Amino acid sequence: MRVEKSLKNVTAGLIGQVLTLFLGFVVRTVFIQQLGATYLGVSGLFSNILSILSFAELGFGQAIVFALYKPIADQDERMICSLMALFKKVYVWMFGIVLLLGLSLVPFLQFFVNDINAVPNLRIIYVMYVVSSATTYLFAYKSSFLIATQNSYVSTIIGYFFSIGLALSQVAVLLLTHDFLLFLGLQVISGILQNIAVARKTDILFPFLKNKNSDPLPPEDVDKIKKNVKALAIYKIGTLSLNSTDNIIMSKFVGLLSVGLYSNYYLLQYTVNGLLSTVFSNLTASIGNFNATESNENKHKMFKILNMLSYWCYTVCSVCLFICMSPFIKCWIGDDYLMDMHVSFVIAFNMYIAGMLFASFNYRQTMGLFTQGKVRPIISAIENIAVSLILVQYFGVAGVLWGTAITRLTTNAWYDPYIVFKKGLGVSPLIYFADYLLKLLVAIVAGATLYYICNMIPFMGIISVLIQAIISFLGINLILYAIFHRTAEVKYLQSVFSNMIVRKIKVKLHAKR
């Protein structure tokens, strides 16, 4: 059941990501043609500001999912209703806080933008972003319940229909009116309606959630949730610093146009990362269930398997992204939107580092290791901003991105695995660190070799992009298989995928009979 639900969530998520990928590029192409790169910079900047304001959420979403694992496994509907009633109240407060904080920044937007008059109605645009962001909190607890019950495919499927409708309507508005406010207004309305649809579908699937006479949570359970939320709030500071300050620093020190150019590269990275995250994030609930029932020895074995899976997937995608990103953008929207290869490399490198944290991050979350290392996220936040502010003076956009990479390597990349191995699994993390360095060396050498080979191919439009993509994809997979095919983790993954294929063939043959 655990595997079947994960596969259903992964399949739905992948289909959704492919659909979103296609629609996203259609909308982005029309957007650039009609409005230009500066408006792309506005979108990236305001998204970053609102991501920082999401600090008001305090990591409550992760605490919700963790708190729900046990009552869901025990089918304790009374406890689930009590938890959901508390979560609903908290998220209504979050809606008000995010809305208030967001609107309070309107008079100070000039401190975030060095050319605030470059875009008309900039403050109105910002207010629309604030409203769009704040309203998501009114329904977030229902989406969290779907994740905890391993039914995230439900919200994914609902998202298909809204994504299609939104993309078609936005393209029509851009072509007919060239009006960014109307374009953004459609996005706000679609987001609100989608969240309402997910909440109602959740109630239909789990009608007991509509029980309004739930018992209050016992004080000891409330205290436990408060303790986890406090720890996660501090942890979230580091996460927000790493993921949500880059565009703000770029906008202030480099300009909105550079943010707009970078946003195209970020779109490619975000798209690829979205496909990978769909696969891995839908495994989280299964990992939580596994860690709640298995021995430390089995947890350690599964950790190594998940770590190898994430390494393989993120190495392949990072190498292909680094090699193909600039040629693709040149083919897609032209030379005027190209940035230095230095930017391509550090984007891909950042994605690799973040991807290699999947196993340790999810083990830490699902094993309830929230309170360890309270100071680390604060150090991470300060370091990232400080290093980015220094390096942006010398390397521009690439310098900001290097600030994120350096911070991840010196904080998250070693600390989360250390906590998981020492506090969770009860084994030494030294073997993990040695393995991490070996894998990183293999990825860098393989990526550099394939880049050198692909760089010799003359630019011939989309044909050369496809050739480089094929060479880099096949090349990195062959290199990784040659080096790691004898490991127990790769053998296990091979057997899982082989059994899945055989099972599907048998099902099809049986259906034909």
Coordinates of C-alpha atoms in Angstrom, one line a residue:
M1 CA 0.0 0.0 0.0
R2 CA 2.8 2.4 0.9
V3 CA 4.6 1.8 -2.5
E4 CA 1.3 1.9 -4.5
K5 CA 0.3 5.3 -3.0
S6 CA 3.7 6.7 -3.6
L7 CA 3.7 5.6 -7.2
K8 CA 0.2 7.1 -7.7
N9 CA 1.3 10.4 -6.2
V10 CA 4.5 10.4 -8.3
T11 CA 2.7 9.6 -11.5
A12 CA 0.1 12.3 -11.1
G13 CA 2.8 14.7 -10.1
L14 CA 5.0 14.0 -13.1
I15 CA 2.1 14.4 -15.5
G16 CA 1.2 17.7 -13.8
Q17 CA 4.8 18.9 -14.0
V18 CA 5.1 18.1 -17.7
L19 CA 1.9 19.9 -18.3
T20 CA 3.0 22.9 -16.2
L21 CA 6.3 22.8 -18.1
F22 CA 4.7 23.1 -21.5
L23 CA 2.2 25.7 -20.5
G24 CA 4.8 27.7 -18.6
F25 CA 7.0 28.0 -21.6
V26 CA 4.1 29.0 -23.8
V27 CA 3.0 31.7 -21.3
R28 CA 6.6 32.9 -20.7
T29 CA 7.3 33.2 -24.5
V30 CA 4.2 35.3 -25.1
F31 CA 5.0 37.3 -21.9
I32 CA 8.5 38.2 -23.1
Q33 CA 7.3 39.1 -26.6
Q34 CA 4.6 41.4 -25.2
L35 CA 6.0 42.9 -22.0
G36 CA 9.8 42.3 -22.0
A37 CA 12.4 41.2 -19.4
T38 CA 11.8 44.0 -16.9
Y39 CA 8.4 42.7 -16.0
L40 CA 10.0 39.3 -15.5
G41 CA 12.2 40.9 -12.9
V42 CA 9.2 42.4 -11.1
S43 CA 7.6 39.0 -10.9
G44 CA 10.8 37.4 -9.5
L45 CA 11.4 40.2 -7.0
F46 CA 7.9 40.2 -5.5
S47 CA 7.8 36.5 -5.3
N48 CA 11.0 36.6 -3.2
I49 CA 9.7 39.3 -0.9
L50 CA 6.5 37.3 -0.3
S51 CA 8.5 34.1 0.3
I52 CA 10.3 35.9 3.1
L53 CA 6.9 37.0 4.5
S54 CA 5.9 33.4 4.6
F55 CA 8.1 33.2 7.7
A56 CA 4.8 33.9 9.4
E57 CA 3.9 30.3 8.7
L58 CA 6.7 29.4 11.1
G59 CA 7.1 25.9 9.7
F60 CA 3.7 25.0 10.9
G61 CA 2.9 23.0 7.7
Q62 CA 5.7 20.6 8.5
A63 CA 4.5 20.3 12.1
I64 CA 1.0 19.6 10.8
V65 CA 2.1 16.7 8.6
F66 CA 4.3 15.2 11.3
A67 CA 1.5 15.5 14.0
L68 CA -0.9 13.8 11.7
Y69 CA 1.2 10.7 10.9
K70 CA 0.3 8.7 14.0
P71 CA -3.5 9.4 14.2
I72 CA -3.9 8.7 10.5
A73 CA -2.0 5.4 10.9
D74 CA -4.2 4.6 14.0
Q75 CA -7.4 5.8 12.1
D76 CA -8.1 8.0 15.1
E77 CA -10.7 10.3 13.5
R78 CA -11.4 12.2 16.8
M79 CA -7.7 13.1 17.2
I80 CA -7.5 14.1 13.5
C81 CA -10.5 16.4 13.8
S82 CA -9.1 18.0 16.9
L83 CA -5.7 18.6 15.2
M84 CA -7.4 20.0 12.0
A85 CA -9.6 22.4 14.1
L86 CA -6.4 23.8 15.7
F87 CA -4.7 24.1 12.3
K88 CA -7.6 25.9 10.8
K89 CA -7.5 28.6 13.5
V90 CA -3.8 29.0 13.1
Y91 CA -3.9 29.4 9.4
V92 CA -6.7 32.0 9.6
W93 CA -4.3 34.0 11.8
M94 CA -1.5 33.5 9.3
F95 CA -3.7 34.9 6.5
G96 CA -4.2 38.1 8.5
I97 CA -0.5 38.3 9.5
V98 CA 0.8 37.8 5.9
L99 CA -1.7 40.3 4.5
L100 CA -0.9 42.9 7.1
L101 CA 2.9 42.5 6.9
G102 CA 2.8 42.5 3.1
L103 CA 0.7 45.7 2.8
S104 CA 2.9 47.4 5.4
L105 CA 5.8 47.2 3.0
V106 CA 4.1 49.2 0.3
P107 CA 5.7 52.6 1.3
F108 CA 9.2 51.0 1.4
L109 CA 9.3 49.3 -2.0
Q110 CA 12.0 51.8 -3.2
F111 CA 14.4 50.2 -0.8
F112 CA 14.1 46.9 -2.7
V113 CA 14.2 48.3 -6.2
N114 CA 17.0 50.5 -7.5
D115 CA 14.8 51.6 -10.5
I116 CA 11.3 51.7 -9.1
N117 CA 9.9 54.0 -11.8
A118 CA 10.9 51.5 -14.6
V119 CA 7.5 49.8 -14.3
P120 CA 4.1 51.6 -14.1
N121 CA 1.7 50.8 -11.2
L122 CA 4.4 48.9 -9.4
R123 CA 2.7 49.3 -6.0
I124 CA -0.6 48.0 -7.3
I125 CA 1.1 45.0 -8.8
Y126 CA 2.8 44.3 -5.4
V127 CA -0.5 44.5 -3.6
M128 CA -2.0 41.9 -6.0
Y129 CA 0.9 39.6 -5.2
V130 CA 0.3 40.1 -1.5
V131 CA -3.4 39.2 -1.8
S132 CA -2.6 36.1 -3.9
S133 CA 0.0 34.9 -1.4
A134 CA -2.1 35.6 1.7
T135 CA -5.2 33.8 0.5
T136 CA -3.3 30.5 0.1
Y137 CA -3.1 30.2 3.9
L138 CA -6.9 30.0 4.3
F139 CA -6.9 26.5 2.8
A140 CA -3.4 25.2 3.4
Y141 CA -4.3 22.9 6.2
K142 CA -6.5 20.8 3.9
S143 CA -3.6 20.3 1.4
S144 CA -1.4 19.3 4.3
F145 CA -3.9 16.6 5.3
L146 CA -3.8 15.2 1.7
I147 CA 0.0 15.0 1.9
A148 CA -0.1 13.3 5.3
T149 CA -2.6 10.7 4.0
Q150 CA -0.5 10.1 0.8
N151 CA -3.2 11.5 -1.4
S152 CA -1.4 14.5 -2.8
Y153 CA -2.3 13.3 -6.3
V154 CA -5.8 14.7 -5.6
S155 CA -4.6 18.3 -5.4
T156 CA -2.3 17.7 -8.4
I157 CA -5.1 16.6 -10.6
I158 CA -7.3 19.5 -9.6
G159 CA -4.3 21.7 -10.4
Y160 CA -4.2 20.3 -14.0
F161 CA -7.5 21.9 -14.9
F162 CA -6.7 25.3 -13.3
S163 CA -3.3 25.4 -15.0
I164 CA -4.7 24.8 -18.4
G165 CA -7.5 27.4 -17.9
L166 CA -5.1 30.0 -16.5
A167 CA -2.5 29.6 -19.2
L168 CA -5.0 29.9 -22.0
S169 CA -6.7 33.0 -20.5
Q170 CA -3.3 34.7 -19.7
V171 CA -2.1 34.2 -23.2
A172 CA -5.3 35.6 -24.6
V173 CA -5.0 38.7 -22.3
L174 CA -1.4 39.3 -23.2
L175 CA -2.1 39.1 -27.0
L176 CA -5.3 41.2 -26.8
T177 CA -4.5 43.8 -24.2
H178 CA -0.8 43.7 -23.3
D179 CA -1.9 44.5 -19.7
F180 CA 0.2 43.0 -16.9
L181 CA -2.5 43.9 -14.3
L182 CA -5.1 41.8 -16.0
F183 CA -2.6 39.0 -16.5
L184 CA -1.8 39.1 -12.8
G185 CA -5.5 39.4 -11.8
L186 CA -6.2 36.1 -13.6
Q187 CA -3.4 34.5 -11.6
V188 CA -4.8 35.7 -8.3
I189 CA -8.4 34.5 -9.1
S190 CA -7.3 31.2 -10.4
G191 CA -5.2 30.5 -7.3
I192 CA -8.1 31.3 -4.9
L193 CA -10.5 29.1 -6.8
Q194 CA -8.0 26.2 -7.0
N195 CA -7.5 26.3 -3.3
I196 CA -11.2 26.3 -2.6
A197 CA -11.6 23.3 -5.0
V198 CA -8.9 21.3 -3.2
A199 CA -10.5 22.1 0.2
R200 CA -13.9 20.9 -0.9
K201 CA -12.6 17.8 -2.6
T202 CA -10.8 16.9 0.7
D203 CA -14.0 17.2 2.6
I204 CA -15.7 14.9 0.1
L205 CA -13.0 12.3 0.4
F206 CA -12.9 12.5 4.2
P207 CA -16.4 13.6 5.3
F208 CA -15.5 13.3 9.0
L209 CA -13.3 16.4 8.6
K210 CA -16.5 18.5 8.4
N211 CA -17.2 17.6 12.1
K212 CA -17.5 21.0 13.8
N213 CA -17.8 19.6 17.3
S214 CA -14.2 18.3 17.7
D215 CA -12.7 17.9 21.2
P216 CA -9.9 20.3 22.2
L217 CA -6.4 18.9 22.0
P218 CA -4.9 17.6 25.3
P219 CA -2.4 20.2 26.7
E220 CA 0.5 17.7 26.3
D221 CA -0.2 17.4 22.5
V222 CA -0.5 21.2 22.2
D223 CA 2.9 21.6 24.0
K224 CA 4.5 19.1 21.7
I225 CA 3.3 20.9 18.6
K226 CA 4.4 24.2 20.0
K227 CA 7.9 22.8 20.7
N228 CA 8.2 21.5 17.2
V229 CA 6.9 24.8 15.7
K230 CA 9.4 26.8 17.6
A231 CA 12.3 24.6 16.4
L232 CA 11.0 24.7 12.8
A233 CA 10.5 28.5 12.9
I234 CA 14.2 28.9 13.6
Y235 CA 15.0 26.3 10.9
K236 CA 12.9 28.2 8.4
I237 CA 15.0 31.3 8.8
G238 CA 17.9 29.5 7.2
T239 CA 15.7 28.1 4.4
L240 CA 14.2 31.4 3.6
S241 CA 17.6 33.1 3.5
L242 CA 18.9 30.5 1.1
N243 CA 15.9 30.4 -1.2
S244 CA 14.2 33.8 -1.0
T245 CA 16.8 36.6 -0.9
D246 CA 18.7 36.2 -4.1
N247 CA 16.3 38.3 -6.3
I248 CA 16.1 41.1 -3.7
I249 CA 19.9 41.5 -3.6
M250 CA 20.1 41.3 -7.4
S251 CA 17.4 43.9 -7.8
K252 CA 19.0 46.3 -5.4
F253 CA 22.6 45.9 -6.6
V254 CA 22.4 44.8 -10.2
G255 CA 18.9 46.0 -11.4
L256 CA 15.5 44.6 -12.4
L257 CA 16.7 43.8 -15.9
S258 CA 19.3 41.4 -14.6
V259 CA 16.7 39.8 -12.4
G260 CA 14.5 39.4 -15.5
L261 CA 17.3 37.7 -17.4
Y262 CA 18.2 35.5 -14.5
S263 CA 14.5 34.5 -14.2
N264 CA 14.6 32.7 -17.5
Y265 CA 17.5 30.6 -16.3
Y266 CA 15.7 30.1 -13.0
L267 CA 12.6 28.9 -14.9
L268 CA 14.6 26.1 -16.5
Q269 CA 16.1 25.1 -13.2
Y270 CA 12.8 25.4 -11.4
T271 CA 11.1 23.3 -14.0
V272 CA 13.7 20.5 -13.8
N273 CA 13.8 20.7 -10.0
G274 CA 10.0 20.6 -10.0
L275 CA 10.0 17.3 -11.9
L276 CA 12.5 15.9 -9.4
S277 CA 10.7 17.3 -6.4
T278 CA 7.5 15.7 -7.6
V279 CA 9.1 12.3 -7.5
F280 CA 10.9 12.8 -4.1
S281 CA 8.4 14.9 -2.2
N282 CA 5.7 12.3 -2.8
L283 CA 8.0 9.8 -1.1
T284 CA 8.0 11.8 2.1
A285 CA 4.8 10.4 3.7
S286 CA 6.0 6.9 2.9
I287 CA 9.4 7.7 4.5
G288 CA 7.5 8.9 7.6
N289 CA 5.5 5.7 7.8
F290 CA 8.7 3.7 7.3
N291 CA 10.6 5.5 10.0
A292 CA 7.6 5.1 12.4
T293 CA 7.7 1.2 12.1
E294 CA 11.2 0.0 11.2
S295 CA 14.5 -0.7 13.0
N296 CA 17.5 1.6 12.9
E297 CA 19.3 -0.9 10.7
N298 CA 16.6 -0.9 8.1
K299 CA 16.3 2.9 8.3
H300 CA 20.0 3.2 7.5
K301 CA 19.7 0.8 4.5
M302 CA 16.8 2.8 3.2
F303 CA 18.7 6.1 3.8
K304 CA 21.5 4.9 1.6
I305 CA 19.1 3.8 -1.2
L306 CA 17.3 7.1 -1.1
N307 CA 20.6 9.0 -1.1
M308 CA 21.9 7.1 -4.1
L309 CA 18.6 7.6 -6.0
S310 CA 18.7 11.4 -5.3
Y311 CA 22.4 11.5 -6.2
W312 CA 21.8 9.8 -9.5
C313 CA 18.8 11.9 -10.5
Y314 CA 20.2 15.3 -9.4
T315 CA 23.6 14.6 -11.0
V316 CA 22.1 13.7 -14.3
C317 CA 19.8 16.7 -14.3
S318 CA 22.4 19.2 -13.0
V319 CA 24.9 18.2 -15.7
C320 CA 22.3 18.3 -18.5
L321 CA 21.0 21.6 -17.2
F322 CA 24.5 23.2 -17.1
I323 CA 25.4 22.1 -20.6
C324 CA 22.0 22.8 -22.3
M325 CA 20.7 25.9 -20.5
S326 CA 22.4 28.6 -22.4
P327 CA 22.0 27.0 -25.9
F328 CA 18.3 26.4 -25.2
I329 CA 17.8 30.1 -24.1
K330 CA 19.6 31.3 -27.2
C331 CA 17.4 29.1 -29.4
W332 CA 14.3 30.0 -27.5
I333 CA 14.4 33.8 -27.0
G334 CA 17.7 34.9 -28.6
D335 CA 21.2 36.2 -27.7
D336 CA 19.9 39.3 -25.8
Y337 CA 18.7 37.0 -23.0
L338 CA 21.9 35.1 -22.5
M339 CA 24.0 35.3 -19.4
D340 CA 27.6 34.2 -18.7
M341 CA 28.3 30.4 -18.4
H342 CA 29.4 31.1 -14.9
V343 CA 25.8 31.7 -14.0
S344 CA 24.7 28.4 -15.7
F345 CA 27.3 26.5 -13.7
V346 CA 26.4 27.9 -10.2
I347 CA 22.7 27.4 -10.9
A348 CA 23.3 23.8 -11.7
F349 CA 25.7 23.4 -8.8
N350 CA 23.1 24.9 -6.4
M351 CA 20.5 22.4 -7.6
Y352 CA 22.9 19.5 -7.1
I353 CA 23.7 20.6 -3.5
A354 CA 20.1 21.1 -2.6
G355 CA 19.1 17.7 -4.2
M356 CA 21.7 15.9 -2.2
L357 CA 20.0 17.1 1.0
F358 CA 16.8 15.1 0.2
A359 CA 17.5 12.0 2.2
S360 CA 18.9 13.7 5.3
F361 CA 16.3 16.5 5.3
N362 CA 13.4 14.1 5.0
Y363 CA 14.8 11.7 7.6
R364 CA 15.3 14.6 10.0
Q365 CA 11.7 15.8 9.4
T366 CA 10.0 12.4 9.5
M367 CA 12.0 11.2 12.6
G368 CA 10.9 14.3 14.5
L369 CA 14.4 15.7 14.9
F370 CA 13.2 19.3 14.9
T371 CA 14.8 20.8 18.0
Q372 CA 18.5 19.8 17.4
G373 CA 20.8 22.5 16.2
K374 CA 18.7 25.6 16.9
V375 CA 21.6 28.0 16.2
R376 CA 22.6 26.6 12.8
P377 CA 19.7 28.2 10.8
I378 CA 20.5 31.6 12.2
I379 CA 24.2 31.2 11.2
S380 CA 23.1 30.0 7.8
A381 CA 20.9 33.1 7.3
I382 CA 23.5 35.6 8.3
E383 CA 26.2 33.8 6.3
N384 CA 24.2 33.7 3.1
I385 CA 23.2 37.4 3.2
A386 CA 26.8 38.5 4.1
V387 CA 28.6 36.4 1.5
S388 CA 26.0 37.3 -1.2
L389 CA 26.4 41.0 -0.5
I390 CA 30.2 40.8 -0.7
L391 CA 30.3 38.6 -3.9
V392 CA 27.6 40.6 -5.8
Q393 CA 30.1 43.5 -5.9
Y394 CA 32.6 41.4 -7.8
F395 CA 30.6 38.8 -9.8
G396 CA 27.1 40.3 -10.1
V397 CA 24.3 37.7 -10.4
A398 CA 26.7 34.8 -10.2
G399 CA 28.1 36.3 -6.9
V400 CA 24.7 36.2 -5.3
L401 CA 24.2 32.6 -6.3
W402 CA 27.7 31.6 -5.1
G403 CA 26.7 33.0 -1.7
T404 CA 23.8 30.5 -1.6
A405 CA 26.1 27.6 -2.7
I406 CA 28.8 28.4 -0.2
T407 CA 26.3 28.7 2.6
R408 CA 24.7 25.4 1.8
L409 CA 28.0 23.6 1.7
T410 CA 29.2 25.0 5.0
T411 CA 25.9 24.5 6.9
N412 CA 23.1 22.3 5.6
A413 CA 25.2 19.9 3.6
W414 CA 27.1 18.5 6.7
Y415 CA 24.8 19.4 9.6
D416 CA 21.6 17.7 8.7
P417 CA 23.3 14.3 7.9
Y418 CA 25.3 14.6 11.1
I419 CA 22.0 15.0 13.2
V420 CA 20.3 12.1 11.3
F421 CA 23.2 9.7 11.8
K422 CA 24.1 10.6 15.4
K423 CA 20.7 11.3 16.9
G424 CA 18.4 9.3 14.6
L425 CA 20.3 6.3 13.3
G426 CA 22.9 6.0 16.1
V427 CA 25.8 5.4 13.7
S428 CA 28.9 7.5 12.7
P429 CA 28.4 9.9 9.9
L430 CA 32.0 9.7 8.7
I431 CA 31.3 7.1 6.0
Y432 CA 28.5 9.3 4.7
F433 CA 30.8 12.3 4.4
A434 CA 33.5 10.3 2.6
D435 CA 30.9 9.0 0.2
Y436 CA 29.5 12.6 -0.3
L437 CA 32.9 13.9 -1.4
L438 CA 33.5 10.9 -3.8
K439 CA 30.1 11.5 -5.4
L440 CA 30.7 15.2 -5.7
L441 CA 34.1 14.6 -7.4
V442 CA 32.6 12.2 -9.8
A443 CA 29.8 14.7 -10.7
I444 CA 32.2 17.6 -11.3
V445 CA 34.7 15.6 -13.4
A446 CA 32.0 14.0 -15.5
G447 CA 30.2 17.3 -16.0
A448 CA 33.4 19.1 -17.0
T449 CA 34.3 16.3 -19.5
L450 CA 30.8 16.2 -21.1
Y451 CA 30.7 20.0 -21.3
Y452 CA 34.1 20.0 -23.2
I453 CA 32.7 17.5 -25.6
C454 CA 29.4 19.2 -26.2
N455 CA 31.1 22.6 -26.5
M456 CA 32.8 21.4 -29.7
I457 CA 29.4 21.1 -31.4
P458 CA 28.6 24.2 -33.6
F459 CA 25.4 26.0 -32.9
M460 CA 22.7 24.9 -35.3
G461 CA 19.5 26.0 -33.5
I462 CA 17.3 23.4 -31.9
I463 CA 19.2 20.5 -33.6
S464 CA 22.4 21.3 -31.7
V465 CA 20.5 21.7 -28.4
L466 CA 19.0 18.2 -28.9
I467 CA 22.4 16.7 -29.8
Q468 CA 23.9 18.2 -26.7
A469 CA 21.0 17.0 -24.5
I470 CA 21.3 13.5 -25.8
I471 CA 25.1 13.4 -25.4
S472 CA 25.0 14.8 -21.9
F473 CA 22.1 12.6 -20.7
L474 CA 23.5 9.3 -22.1
G475 CA 27.1 10.2 -21.1
I476 CA 26.4 11.0 -17.5
N477 CA 24.2 8.0 -17.0
L478 CA 26.9 5.7 -18.5
I479 CA 29.6 7.2 -16.3
L480 CA 27.5 6.8 -13.2
Y481 CA 26.5 3.3 -14.0
A482 CA 30.2 2.3 -14.8
I483 CA 31.3 3.6 -11.4
F484 CA 28.4 2.6 -9.1
H485 CA 26.7 -0.4 -10.7
R486 CA 28.2 -2.9 -8.2
T487 CA 26.9 -1.1 -5.1
A488 CA 24.1 -2.6 -3.1
E489 CA 22.0 0.5 -3.5
V490 CA 22.1 0.5 -7.3
K491 CA 21.3 -3.3 -7.4
Y492 CA 18.3 -2.7 -5.1
L493 CA 17.0 0.1 -7.3
Q494 CA 17.5 -2.0 -10.4
S495 CA 15.5 -4.8 -9.0
V496 CA 12.6 -2.4 -7.9
F497 CA 12.4 -0.8 -11.4
S498 CA 12.7 -4.2 -13.1
N499 CA 9.9 -5.7 -11.0
M500 CA 7.7 -2.6 -11.7
I501 CA 8.2 -3.1 -15.5
V502 CA 7.5 -6.8 -15.3
R503 CA 4.4 -6.2 -13.2
K504 CA 3.0 -3.7 -15.7
I505 CA 3.6 -6.0 -18.6
K506 CA 1.8 -8.8 -16.8
V507 CA -1.2 -6.5 -16.1
K508 CA -1.4 -5.5 -19.7
L509 CA -1.2 -9.1 -20.9
H510 CA -3.9 -10.2 -18.4
A511 CA -6.2 -7.3 -19.6
K512 CA -5.9 -8.4 -23.2
R513 CA -7.0 -11.9 -22.3

